[in-house]
Coordinates of C-alpha atoms in Angstrom, one line a residue:
M1 CA 0.0 0.0 0.0
T2 CA 1.4 3.4 -1.0
P3 CA 1.8 6.1 1.7
V4 CA -0.9 8.2 0.0
R5 CA -3.4 5.4 0.1
D6 CA -2.5 4.5 3.7
A7 CA -3.1 8.1 4.8
A8 CA -6.4 8.2 3.0
R9 CA -7.5 5.0 4.6
R10 CA -6.6 6.3 8.1
A11 CA -8.6 9.5 7.5
L12 CA -11.7 7.6 6.4
L13 CA -11.4 5.5 9.5
V14 CA -11.3 8.5 11.8
V15 CA -14.3 10.1 10.1
A16 CA -16.2 6.8 10.5
L17 CA -15.5 6.7 14.2
L18 CA -16.5 10.3 14.8
L19 CA -19.8 10.2 12.8
P20 CA -21.9 8.9 15.8
L21 CA -20.6 11.8 17.9
V22 CA -21.7 14.5 15.4
P23 CA -25.3 15.7 16.1
V24 CA -25.9 17.5 12.8
A25 CA -27.0 14.6 10.7
P26 CA -29.5 13.1 13.2
A27 CA -31.0 16.5 14.0
R28 CA -31.6 17.2 10.3
A29 CA -33.2 13.8 9.8
Q30 CA -35.5 14.4 12.8
A31 CA -36.5 17.8 11.4
V32 CA -37.5 16.2 8.1
A33 CA -39.4 13.3 9.7
T34 CA -41.5 15.1 12.2
P35 CA -44.0 16.9 9.9
A36 CA -44.6 13.7 7.9
Q37 CA -45.2 11.8 11.2
V38 CA -47.7 14.4 12.4
V39 CA -49.6 14.3 9.2
D40 CA -49.8 10.5 9.2
R41 CA -50.8 10.5 12.9
F42 CA -53.9 12.5 12.3
E43 CA -55.0 11.2 8.9
I44 CA -57.9 8.8 8.7
P45 CA -56.5 5.3 7.8
A46 CA -56.9 4.5 4.2
N47 CA -58.9 1.3 5.0
D48 CA -60.5 -0.5 7.9
D49 CA -57.9 -3.2 8.2
G50 CA -57.0 -3.8 11.9
L51 CA -59.0 -0.8 13.1
P52 CA -61.1 -1.1 16.3
G53 CA -64.9 -1.1 16.3
M54 CA -67.3 -1.7 13.5
G55 CA -69.4 0.2 11.0
P56 CA -68.8 3.4 9.1
L57 CA -65.7 5.5 9.2
R58 CA -66.1 8.5 7.0
R59 CA -63.5 9.2 4.3
Y60 CA -65.1 12.1 2.3
T61 CA -62.6 14.7 1.3
W62 CA -64.1 17.4 3.4
F63 CA -64.2 15.2 6.4
R64 CA -60.6 14.0 6.1
K65 CA -59.5 17.6 5.9
L66 CA -61.6 18.6 9.0
W67 CA -60.5 15.5 10.9
R68 CA -56.8 16.3 10.3
E69 CA -57.2 20.0 11.1
K70 CA -59.1 19.5 14.3
R71 CA -57.0 16.8 15.7
S72 CA -53.6 18.4 14.8
T73 CA -54.8 21.6 16.5
W74 CA -55.9 19.8 19.6
A75 CA -52.5 18.1 19.8
T76 CA -51.0 21.5 20.5
Q77 CA -53.5 22.1 23.4
V78 CA -52.9 19.0 25.4
A79 CA -51.2 20.8 28.3
Q80 CA -53.7 23.6 28.6
D81 CA -56.7 21.2 28.5
Q82 CA -55.5 18.9 31.2
A83 CA -58.3 17.9 33.7
A84 CA -61.0 19.5 31.6
V85 CA -64.5 18.2 31.2
V86 CA -64.5 16.8 27.7
L87 CA -67.5 17.2 25.4
L88 CA -67.1 14.5 22.9
G89 CA -69.1 13.8 19.7
D90 CA -69.9 15.1 16.2
S91 CA -71.2 18.4 14.7
I92 CA -73.8 18.9 17.4
T93 CA -71.0 18.9 20.0
Q94 CA -68.7 20.9 17.8
G95 CA -71.4 23.5 17.3
W96 CA -71.2 24.7 21.0
N97 CA -68.5 27.0 19.7
D98 CA -68.6 30.3 21.6
R99 CA -71.7 29.3 23.6
L100 CA -69.7 27.1 26.0
P101 CA -68.4 29.7 28.6
A102 CA -71.9 31.1 29.2
A103 CA -73.5 27.6 29.2
F104 CA -71.2 26.2 31.8
P105 CA -69.7 29.1 33.8
G106 CA -66.6 28.3 35.8
M107 CA -66.2 24.8 34.4
K108 CA -63.1 24.0 32.4
V109 CA -64.2 22.5 29.1
A110 CA -62.5 20.9 26.1
N111 CA -64.7 20.6 23.0
R112 CA -63.7 17.4 21.1
G113 CA -66.6 17.3 18.6
I114 CA -65.9 16.8 14.9
S115 CA -68.6 17.5 12.5
G116 CA -69.6 14.3 10.6
D117 CA -68.0 11.9 13.0
T118 CA -69.3 8.4 13.8
T119 CA -69.0 6.1 16.9
R120 CA -66.2 4.3 15.2
G121 CA -64.4 7.6 14.5
V122 CA -64.7 8.6 18.2
L123 CA -63.3 5.2 19.2
L124 CA -60.4 5.5 16.9
R125 CA -59.4 8.9 18.2
L126 CA -60.3 8.4 21.8
Q127 CA -56.8 8.0 23.2
E128 CA -55.1 11.0 21.6
D129 CA -58.0 13.4 21.6
V130 CA -59.5 12.6 25.0
L131 CA -57.7 10.3 27.4
V132 CA -54.4 12.1 27.0
L133 CA -56.1 15.0 28.7
R134 CA -56.8 13.0 31.9
P135 CA -60.3 14.5 31.8
K136 CA -62.3 15.3 35.0
G137 CA -65.4 14.0 33.2
V138 CA -66.8 13.2 29.8
V139 CA -70.1 14.2 28.2
L140 CA -70.8 11.9 25.2
L141 CA -73.2 12.4 22.4
I142 CA -72.6 10.3 19.3
G143 CA -74.4 8.0 16.8
T144 CA -76.6 10.1 14.5
N145 CA -74.1 10.0 11.6
D146 CA -73.8 6.2 11.9
L147 CA -77.6 6.0 11.3
E148 CA -77.4 8.3 8.3
E149 CA -74.7 6.0 6.8
G150 CA -77.1 3.1 7.2
A151 CA -75.5 1.5 10.2
R152 CA -77.8 -0.6 12.4
P153 CA -78.6 0.4 16.0
D154 CA -76.5 -2.6 17.3
V155 CA -73.4 -1.1 15.5
V156 CA -73.8 2.1 17.5
E157 CA -74.4 0.0 20.7
S158 CA -71.2 -2.0 20.1
N159 CA -69.0 0.9 19.5
V160 CA -70.4 2.9 22.4
R161 CA -69.8 -0.2 24.6
A162 CA -66.1 -0.1 23.5
I163 CA -65.8 3.7 24.1
L164 CA -67.3 3.3 27.6
A165 CA -65.0 0.4 28.3
A166 CA -61.9 2.5 27.3
L167 CA -63.1 5.3 29.6
R168 CA -63.6 2.9 32.4
S169 CA -60.2 1.3 31.9
H170 CA -58.6 4.8 31.9
N171 CA -60.3 5.9 35.1
P172 CA -63.2 4.0 36.7
A173 CA -64.0 6.9 39.0
M174 CA -64.3 9.5 36.2
P175 CA -68.0 10.5 35.7
V176 CA -69.4 9.9 32.2
V177 CA -72.6 11.6 31.1
L178 CA -74.3 9.8 28.2
C179 CA -76.8 11.8 26.1
Q180 CA -79.3 10.0 24.0
V181 CA -79.2 10.4 20.2
F182 CA -81.2 13.5 19.5
P183 CA -84.4 13.3 17.4
S184 CA -84.1 14.2 13.7
S185 CA -86.2 13.1 10.7
A186 CA -86.6 10.5 8.0
K187 CA -85.9 13.3 5.6
M188 CA -82.4 13.4 7.0
K189 CA -82.1 9.6 6.8
R190 CA -82.6 9.3 10.5
P191 CA -86.2 8.0 11.1
S192 CA -87.5 8.1 14.6
A193 CA -88.0 4.4 14.9
I194 CA -84.3 3.7 14.3
I195 CA -83.3 6.5 16.8
K196 CA -85.6 5.1 19.4
D197 CA -84.2 1.6 19.0
T198 CA -80.7 3.0 19.3
N199 CA -81.4 4.9 22.4
A200 CA -83.2 1.9 24.0
R201 CA -80.0 -0.1 23.4
L202 CA -77.8 2.6 24.9
M203 CA -80.0 2.9 28.0
A204 CA -79.9 -0.9 28.5
L205 CA -76.2 -0.9 27.9
V206 CA -75.5 1.4 30.9
R207 CA -78.2 0.2 33.3
N208 CA -76.6 -0.6 36.7
D209 CA -73.4 1.2 35.6
P210 CA -72.6 3.6 38.5
Q211 CA -70.0 5.5 36.4
V212 CA -72.5 6.6 33.7
T213 CA -75.4 9.1 34.1
T214 CA -77.8 9.2 31.3
V215 CA -79.8 12.3 30.2
E216 CA -83.1 11.9 28.3
T217 CA -82.1 14.1 25.4
W218 CA -84.4 12.4 22.9
R219 CA -87.6 13.1 24.9
L220 CA -86.3 16.6 25.6
W221 CA -87.2 17.6 22.0
A222 CA -89.1 14.8 20.2
D223 CA -92.5 15.9 18.9
A224 CA -95.6 13.7 18.6
E225 CA -94.1 11.8 15.7
G226 CA -90.7 11.4 17.4
D227 CA -89.0 14.0 15.1
A228 CA -87.0 17.1 15.9
P229 CA -89.0 20.4 16.2
I230 CA -87.9 22.8 13.5
A231 CA -88.1 25.7 16.0
E232 CA -84.9 24.5 17.6
F233 CA -83.6 22.2 14.8
P234 CA -83.9 24.5 11.7
D235 CA -82.4 21.8 9.4
L236 CA -83.9 18.9 11.4
L237 CA -80.4 17.9 12.6
H238 CA -78.5 20.8 14.2
L239 CA -79.4 23.0 17.1
N240 CA -79.9 26.8 17.1
D241 CA -79.3 29.0 20.1
A242 CA -82.5 28.1 21.8
G243 CA -81.7 24.4 21.3
Y244 CA -78.3 24.8 22.9
A245 CA -79.8 26.7 25.8
R246 CA -82.2 23.8 26.4
W247 CA -79.4 21.2 26.3
A248 CA -77.3 23.3 28.7
S249 CA -80.3 23.5 31.1
A250 CA -80.6 19.7 31.0
L251 CA -76.9 19.1 31.6
R252 CA -76.0 21.7 34.3
P253 CA -77.9 20.0 37.3
V254 CA -76.2 16.7 36.5
L255 CA -72.8 18.2 36.1
E256 CA -73.2 20.0 39.5
T257 CA -74.3 16.9 41.3
L258 CA -71.3 14.9 39.8
G259 CA -68.9 17.6 41.1
L260 CA -67.9 18.7 37.6
M261 CA -69.4 22.1 38.0
T262 CA -69.7 24.4 41.0
P263 CA -73.4 24.5 42.1
S264 CA -75.0 27.8 41.8
S265 CA -76.7 29.1 45.0
Q266 CA -78.2 32.3 46.2
P267 CA -78.7 33.5 49.8
F268 CA -82.1 32.8 51.1
T269 CA -84.0 33.7 54.2
A270 CA -87.4 32.3 55.0
E271 CA -90.3 34.7 55.3
P272 CA -91.4 35.8 58.8
G273 CA -93.4 33.1 60.5
F274 CA -91.8 30.3 58.4
E275 CA -89.6 27.6 59.8
A276 CA -86.9 25.9 57.7
L277 CA -87.4 22.2 57.4
F278 CA -84.1 21.9 55.5
N279 CA -81.2 24.0 56.9
G280 CA -79.3 24.2 53.6
R281 CA -76.2 22.5 55.0
D282 CA -77.1 18.9 56.0
L283 CA -79.9 16.4 56.5
T284 CA -80.6 17.2 60.1
G285 CA -84.3 16.6 60.8
W286 CA -84.6 14.0 58.0
G287 CA -84.3 10.3 57.7
Y288 CA -85.7 7.0 56.3
R289 CA -88.8 5.5 57.9
A290 CA -89.6 1.8 57.9
T291 CA -91.3 0.6 54.7
T292 CA -95.0 -0.1 55.4
E293 CA -96.7 -3.4 54.6
Q294 CA -98.9 -1.5 52.2
E295 CA -95.9 -0.2 50.3
K296 CA -94.3 -3.6 50.1
A297 CA -97.5 -5.0 48.6
M298 CA -97.7 -2.1 46.1
A299 CA -94.1 -2.8 45.1
A300 CA -94.6 -6.5 44.7
K301 CA -97.8 -5.9 42.5
W302 CA -96.0 -3.3 40.4
Q303 CA -92.9 -5.4 39.8
A304 CA -94.9 -8.5 39.0
S305 CA -97.0 -6.8 36.3
D306 CA -94.4 -4.5 34.8
P307 CA -90.9 -5.6 33.7
N308 CA -89.8 -2.0 33.7
A309 CA -91.1 -1.3 37.2
A310 CA -88.8 0.6 39.6
Q311 CA -86.6 -1.1 42.1
W312 CA -87.9 -0.4 45.6
P313 CA -85.5 -1.1 48.4
F314 CA -87.3 -1.7 51.7
V315 CA -86.2 -0.1 55.0
A316 CA -86.4 -2.3 58.0
E317 CA -85.8 0.2 60.8
P318 CA -86.1 4.0 60.9
V319 CA -82.8 5.8 60.5
T320 CA -82.0 9.5 61.0
F321 CA -79.4 11.6 59.1
D322 CA -78.8 14.4 61.6
G323 CA -75.5 16.1 60.8
R324 CA -74.9 14.0 57.7
T325 CA -74.6 15.4 54.2
A326 CA -75.7 12.2 52.6
S327 CA -78.1 9.3 53.3
V328 CA -76.5 5.9 54.2
D329 CA -77.0 4.6 50.7
G330 CA -75.8 7.8 49.0
R331 CA -79.0 8.3 47.1
W332 CA -79.8 11.6 48.9
R333 CA -77.1 14.2 49.3
V334 CA -76.7 17.9 50.0
V335 CA -75.2 19.6 47.0
G336 CA -74.8 23.4 47.5
D337 CA -78.1 24.7 49.0
R338 CA -80.3 21.8 47.9
V339 CA -81.2 18.2 48.7
V340 CA -80.5 16.1 45.6
A341 CA -81.7 12.6 44.7
A342 CA -79.2 11.7 42.0
A343 CA -80.3 9.7 38.9
P344 CA -80.1 6.0 39.9
P345 CA -77.9 3.6 37.9
E346 CA -80.8 1.2 37.9
Y347 CA -82.7 3.9 35.8
R348 CA -85.8 3.6 38.2
K349 CA -85.4 3.3 41.9
V350 CA -88.0 4.5 44.5
Q351 CA -86.5 6.1 47.6
Q352 CA -88.2 8.3 50.2
L353 CA -86.8 10.9 52.6
W354 CA -89.0 11.9 55.5
T355 CA -89.0 14.6 58.2
T356 CA -88.5 13.1 61.7
R357 CA -91.3 15.3 62.9
T358 CA -95.0 15.1 62.3
F359 CA -97.3 18.0 61.6
D360 CA -100.9 18.6 62.8
G361 CA -103.4 21.2 62.0
D362 CA -103.5 23.7 59.1
F363 CA -100.2 24.8 57.6
V364 CA -98.5 26.3 54.5
L365 CA -95.6 24.4 53.0
K366 CA -93.3 26.1 50.5
L367 CA -90.4 24.6 48.6
E368 CA -88.7 24.7 45.2
F369 CA -87.9 21.8 43.0
R370 CA -86.0 21.1 39.8
A371 CA -86.2 18.0 37.6
T372 CA -84.0 16.7 34.8
P373 CA -85.8 15.7 31.6
F374 CA -88.5 13.0 32.2
A375 CA -87.5 12.8 35.9
D376 CA -90.1 11.5 38.4
G377 CA -90.5 12.3 42.1
G378 CA -93.0 13.5 44.7
V379 CA -93.8 15.3 47.9
F380 CA -95.7 13.4 50.6
L381 CA -98.2 15.5 52.5
R382 CA -98.7 13.6 55.8
G383 CA -98.8 10.4 53.6
P384 CA -100.5 11.0 50.3
Q385 CA -98.1 11.8 47.5
L386 CA -98.3 14.9 45.4
Q387 CA -96.6 14.2 42.0
V388 CA -93.5 16.4 41.6
R389 CA -91.8 15.7 38.3
D390 CA -90.7 17.1 35.0
Y391 CA -94.3 18.0 34.4
R392 CA -93.8 18.7 30.7
L393 CA -92.7 15.2 29.9
S394 CA -93.8 13.1 32.9
G395 CA -97.1 14.7 33.8
P396 CA -99.6 14.8 35.3
Y397 CA -99.7 18.6 34.8
T398 CA -98.6 18.7 31.2
K399 CA -100.8 21.7 30.4
S400 CA -99.3 23.8 33.1
A401 CA -98.3 27.2 31.6
A402 CA -96.4 28.2 34.7
Y403 CA -94.0 25.2 35.0
K404 CA -90.4 25.9 33.9
P405 CA -88.7 22.8 32.5
Q406 CA -85.2 22.1 33.9
D407 CA -85.5 25.2 36.1
W408 CA -86.5 25.9 39.7
N409 CA -90.2 25.9 40.4
E410 CA -91.9 27.0 43.6
L411 CA -94.7 24.8 45.1
V412 CA -97.0 26.3 47.7
V413 CA -99.2 23.9 49.6
T414 CA -101.9 25.4 51.8
V415 CA -103.6 22.8 54.1
R416 CA -106.9 23.6 55.7
G417 CA -108.8 20.8 57.3
A418 CA -108.7 17.7 55.2
T419 CA -107.7 19.3 51.9
A420 CA -104.8 21.2 50.4
V421 CA -104.6 23.8 47.6
V422 CA -101.4 23.4 45.6
T423 CA -99.9 26.0 43.3
C424 CA -96.8 25.8 41.0
N425 CA -95.3 29.2 40.3
G426 CA -98.6 30.7 41.3
E427 CA -100.8 28.5 39.1
V428 CA -103.3 26.2 40.8
I429 CA -102.5 22.5 40.0
E430 CA -104.5 20.9 42.7
A431 CA -107.6 22.6 44.1
A432 CA -108.7 20.0 46.7
F433 CA -105.9 17.5 47.4
K434 CA -107.0 15.1 50.2
V435 CA -104.7 15.0 53.3
P436 CA -104.9 13.1 56.6
P437 CA -105.0 15.1 59.9
S438 CA -101.5 14.3 61.0
G439 CA -98.2 13.0 59.6
A440 CA -94.7 13.8 58.4
I441 CA -93.5 15.6 55.2
G442 CA -91.7 13.4 52.7
L443 CA -89.7 13.7 49.5
E444 CA -89.5 11.0 46.9
A445 CA -87.2 10.2 43.9
D446 CA -87.8 7.5 41.3
R447 CA -86.4 8.3 37.8
G448 CA -83.9 10.9 36.8
Q449 CA -82.4 13.5 39.1
M450 CA -84.7 15.4 41.5
E451 CA -83.7 18.4 43.6
Y452 CA -85.5 20.2 46.4
R453 CA -84.5 23.4 48.3
R454 CA -85.9 26.2 50.5
I455 CA -88.2 23.8 52.2
R456 CA -90.1 25.7 54.9
I457 CA -93.4 25.6 56.8
S458 CA -95.7 27.9 58.8
A459 CA -99.1 27.7 60.4
A460 CA -101.8 28.6 57.9
P461 CA -103.2 32.1 58.3

């Protein structure tokens, strides 16, 4: 080997040994690779091979573009959206837009709705768009676009089951609020019968699941034919401002009870001559009474004749809740300035809360109540039950002009002798309600979430 060749060989060897120590080449390679990796990461896969779930995954040009833009933007907001309450779904969720701060004041929210998305699309993007945020809670509305694409209700059910399983695996203590698929129209390829079947499957899917609270968002709007009302769904699919306001009113009480939103409360002082039966802080003066034999017989008859009858747990011995902020079974709890009976996982479950005192003679009872859509409850007047519900959807006072759905309503019960006159927001709903001469005052919850506050009593003038 000549000296020149030997020197060249040694030089090449030195360069080869030093290359791993030089950072320039790897840095340049990383700079080139990163954009391509980001684009691939947020692109919809070209085919369904190996993808989770079943049913439609949209690949229209406009949707692919929106999917990529939304998800790549959200990837830059992961740090700022940590521990938010995630609203997850399709265009109806995306459409909250600037309405969110006013709809849920004080609650940190991350909107993860993509217009046109399906249940399979949500399942595919769940980890990177939602779980990476370690959300405080999730509000899920999805499925209407599956139906437009011709998917069967069982496809929606299967994918939602997988979504809920992933949320549970991530954090079994994280509250999940499941909204029913909204009404639409056969004109929009979403006939009411298919939507009702889908919602029935979803409700059955989460029955007895303590992590999931359902909201009756189909009944909230559906007209007599089961379709969306054009007054709040101008295109029979998407909400206008009035529709979003109604949805927010249905969600806020649930979010407050789940601890995802600070309960709104206002100072209140009972009128002169009135005594507070609920102190606004705890359940002092309230408790469970023993279930009567008559009630046991009623429960047995109901459950034998109706497969959808409410569960009715019996109480063997009276128990008082003085100083406690929740009943022993957790069904009744003090949230802010109100007594709340949270929606039961069983969907329907009768439970009664009674004063530990009895009341004789004539009196005036005043209280306020709020009910989630289709909720069912009651107030016991020395024994007989006055129906206190979401009157618009659950009755019996469906024609009441004064009742305010998903808002606070004041009941005034004036008892004289053996009858009571009852008003709701000043409108008479019972002119001669029969009551016995003595007994306690009770509250009942059955279906949905019922809330009661400002419970007070005085001798009748």
